[in-house]
């Protein structure tokens, strides 16, 4: 399974536990290179003990109301790991 699909599956599995979910991507335009999976309702940083939450959020391009794509998830994941504070 490609890493972005595994990351997406993990995110989708964890969302109900924190009381949120991906909104359906009905009627949203779809680019050939990145399928819109939904709209981010809320962005929550959990389990972080290495840095301040705002440091992680500042690295992320996705915000509440952003379109969620596998490319966006992978991009944000790489930006967060590039801080050098976490291991994959």
mmCIF file of C-alpha atoms in Angstrom:
data_model
loop_
_atom_site.group_PDB
_atom_site.id
_atom_site.type_symbol
_atom_site.label_atom_id
_atom_site.label_comp_id
_atom_site.label_asym_id
_atom_site.label_seq_id
_atom_site.Cartn_x
_atom_site.Cartn_y
_atom_site.Cartn_z
ATOM 1 C CA UNK A 1 0.000 0.000 0.000
ATOM 2 C CA UNK A 2 1.498 3.408 -0.946
ATOM 3 C CA UNK A 3 2.474 5.490 2.068
ATOM 4 C CA UNK A 4 -0.069 8.267 1.328
ATOM 5 C CA UNK A 5 -2.877 5.697 1.227
ATOM 6 C CA UNK A 6 -1.741 4.238 4.551
ATOM 7 C CA UNK A 7 -1.589 7.755 6.053
ATOM 8 C CA UNK A 8 -5.067 8.542 4.725
ATOM 9 C CA UNK A 9 -6.464 5.276 6.076
ATOM 10 C CA UNK A 10 -4.969 6.030 9.491
ATOM 11 C CA UNK A 11 -6.397 9.552 9.501
ATOM 12 C CA UNK A 12 -9.835 8.327 8.425
ATOM 13 C CA UNK A 13 -9.789 5.662 11.149
ATOM 14 C CA UNK A 14 -8.809 8.155 13.865
ATOM 15 C CA UNK A 15 -11.253 10.945 12.983
ATOM 16 C CA UNK A 16 -14.344 9.424 14.667
ATOM 17 C CA UNK A 17 -12.387 8.995 17.908
ATOM 18 C CA UNK A 18 -11.878 12.752 18.123
ATOM 19 C CA UNK A 19 -15.446 13.577 17.156
ATOM 20 C CA UNK A 20 -14.920 14.716 13.577
ATOM 21 C CA UNK A 21 -14.948 13.302 10.075
ATOM 22 C CA UNK A 22 -14.251 14.143 6.459
ATOM 23 C CA UNK A 23 -17.189 15.792 4.758
ATOM 24 C CA UNK A 24 -18.257 14.118 1.492
ATOM 25 C CA UNK A 25 -16.611 15.545 -1.590
ATOM 26 C CA UNK A 26 -19.814 15.607 -3.625
ATOM 27 C CA UNK A 27 -20.014 18.215 -6.361
ATOM 28 C CA UNK A 28 -16.415 19.353 -5.902
ATOM 29 C CA UNK A 29 -14.275 19.632 -9.024
ATOM 30 C CA UNK A 30 -11.766 16.802 -9.377
ATOM 31 C CA UNK A 31 -8.300 17.348 -10.826
ATOM 32 C CA UNK A 32 -6.808 14.401 -12.645
ATOM 33 C CA UNK A 33 -3.720 14.367 -10.414
ATOM 34 C CA UNK A 34 -5.472 14.554 -7.039
ATOM 35 C CA UNK A 35 -8.916 13.300 -6.071
ATOM 36 C CA UNK A 36 -10.705 15.453 -3.498
ATOM 37 C CA UNK A 37 -11.508 13.169 -0.571
ATOM 38 C CA UNK A 38 -13.482 15.704 1.425
ATOM 39 C CA UNK A 39 -13.289 19.016 3.236
ATOM 40 C CA UNK A 40 -11.371 19.321 6.507
ATOM 41 C CA UNK A 41 -13.832 20.183 9.259
ATOM 42 C CA UNK A 42 -11.232 20.668 11.990
ATOM 43 C CA UNK A 43 -7.474 20.262 12.296
ATOM 44 C CA UNK A 44 -6.454 18.787 15.654
ATOM 45 C CA UNK A 45 -2.908 18.016 16.741
ATOM 46 C CA UNK A 46 -2.882 15.114 19.205
ATOM 47 C CA UNK A 47 -0.130 13.111 20.877
ATOM 48 C CA UNK A 48 2.519 15.762 20.325
ATOM 49 C CA UNK A 49 5.026 16.126 23.153
ATOM 50 C CA UNK A 50 7.953 17.521 21.150
ATOM 51 C CA UNK A 51 6.902 21.085 20.278
ATOM 52 C CA UNK A 52 4.136 23.639 20.501
ATOM 53 C CA UNK A 53 0.970 22.894 18.528
ATOM 54 C CA UNK A 54 1.248 26.133 16.536
ATOM 55 C CA UNK A 55 4.648 25.008 15.167
ATOM 56 C CA UNK A 56 3.020 21.954 13.589
ATOM 57 C CA UNK A 57 -0.034 23.878 12.368
ATOM 58 C CA UNK A 58 2.207 26.538 10.791
ATOM 59 C CA UNK A 59 3.879 23.820 8.685
ATOM 60 C CA UNK A 60 0.552 22.554 7.371
ATOM 61 C CA UNK A 61 -1.112 23.857 4.224
ATOM 62 C CA UNK A 62 -4.443 22.246 5.180
ATOM 63 C CA UNK A 63 -6.670 24.296 7.436
ATOM 64 C CA UNK A 64 -10.319 23.960 8.462
ATOM 65 C CA UNK A 65 -12.315 24.305 5.251
ATOM 66 C CA UNK A 66 -9.475 23.053 3.012
ATOM 67 C CA UNK A 67 -9.998 20.369 0.410
ATOM 68 C CA UNK A 68 -8.379 17.119 1.544
ATOM 69 C CA UNK A 69 -6.419 15.162 -1.039
ATOM 70 C CA UNK A 70 -3.842 12.402 -0.722
ATOM 71 C CA UNK A 71 -1.305 14.845 -2.191
ATOM 72 C CA UNK A 72 -2.121 17.477 0.461
ATOM 73 C CA UNK A 73 -1.833 14.919 3.261
ATOM 74 C CA UNK A 74 1.547 13.723 1.986
ATOM 75 C CA UNK A 75 2.769 17.307 1.460
ATOM 76 C CA UNK A 76 1.839 18.309 5.027
ATOM 77 C CA UNK A 77 3.268 15.091 6.463
ATOM 78 C CA UNK A 78 6.595 15.731 4.730
ATOM 79 C CA UNK A 79 6.660 19.361 5.962
ATOM 80 C CA UNK A 80 6.045 18.254 9.548
ATOM 81 C CA UNK A 81 8.726 15.542 9.391
ATOM 82 C CA UNK A 82 11.162 18.029 7.805
ATOM 83 C CA UNK A 83 11.190 19.880 11.146
ATOM 84 C CA UNK A 84 13.440 17.055 12.351
ATOM 85 C CA UNK A 85 11.464 16.644 15.575
ATOM 86 C CA UNK A 86 9.721 13.392 14.686
ATOM 87 C CA UNK A 87 10.508 10.044 13.095
ATOM 88 C CA UNK A 88 8.310 8.346 10.514
#
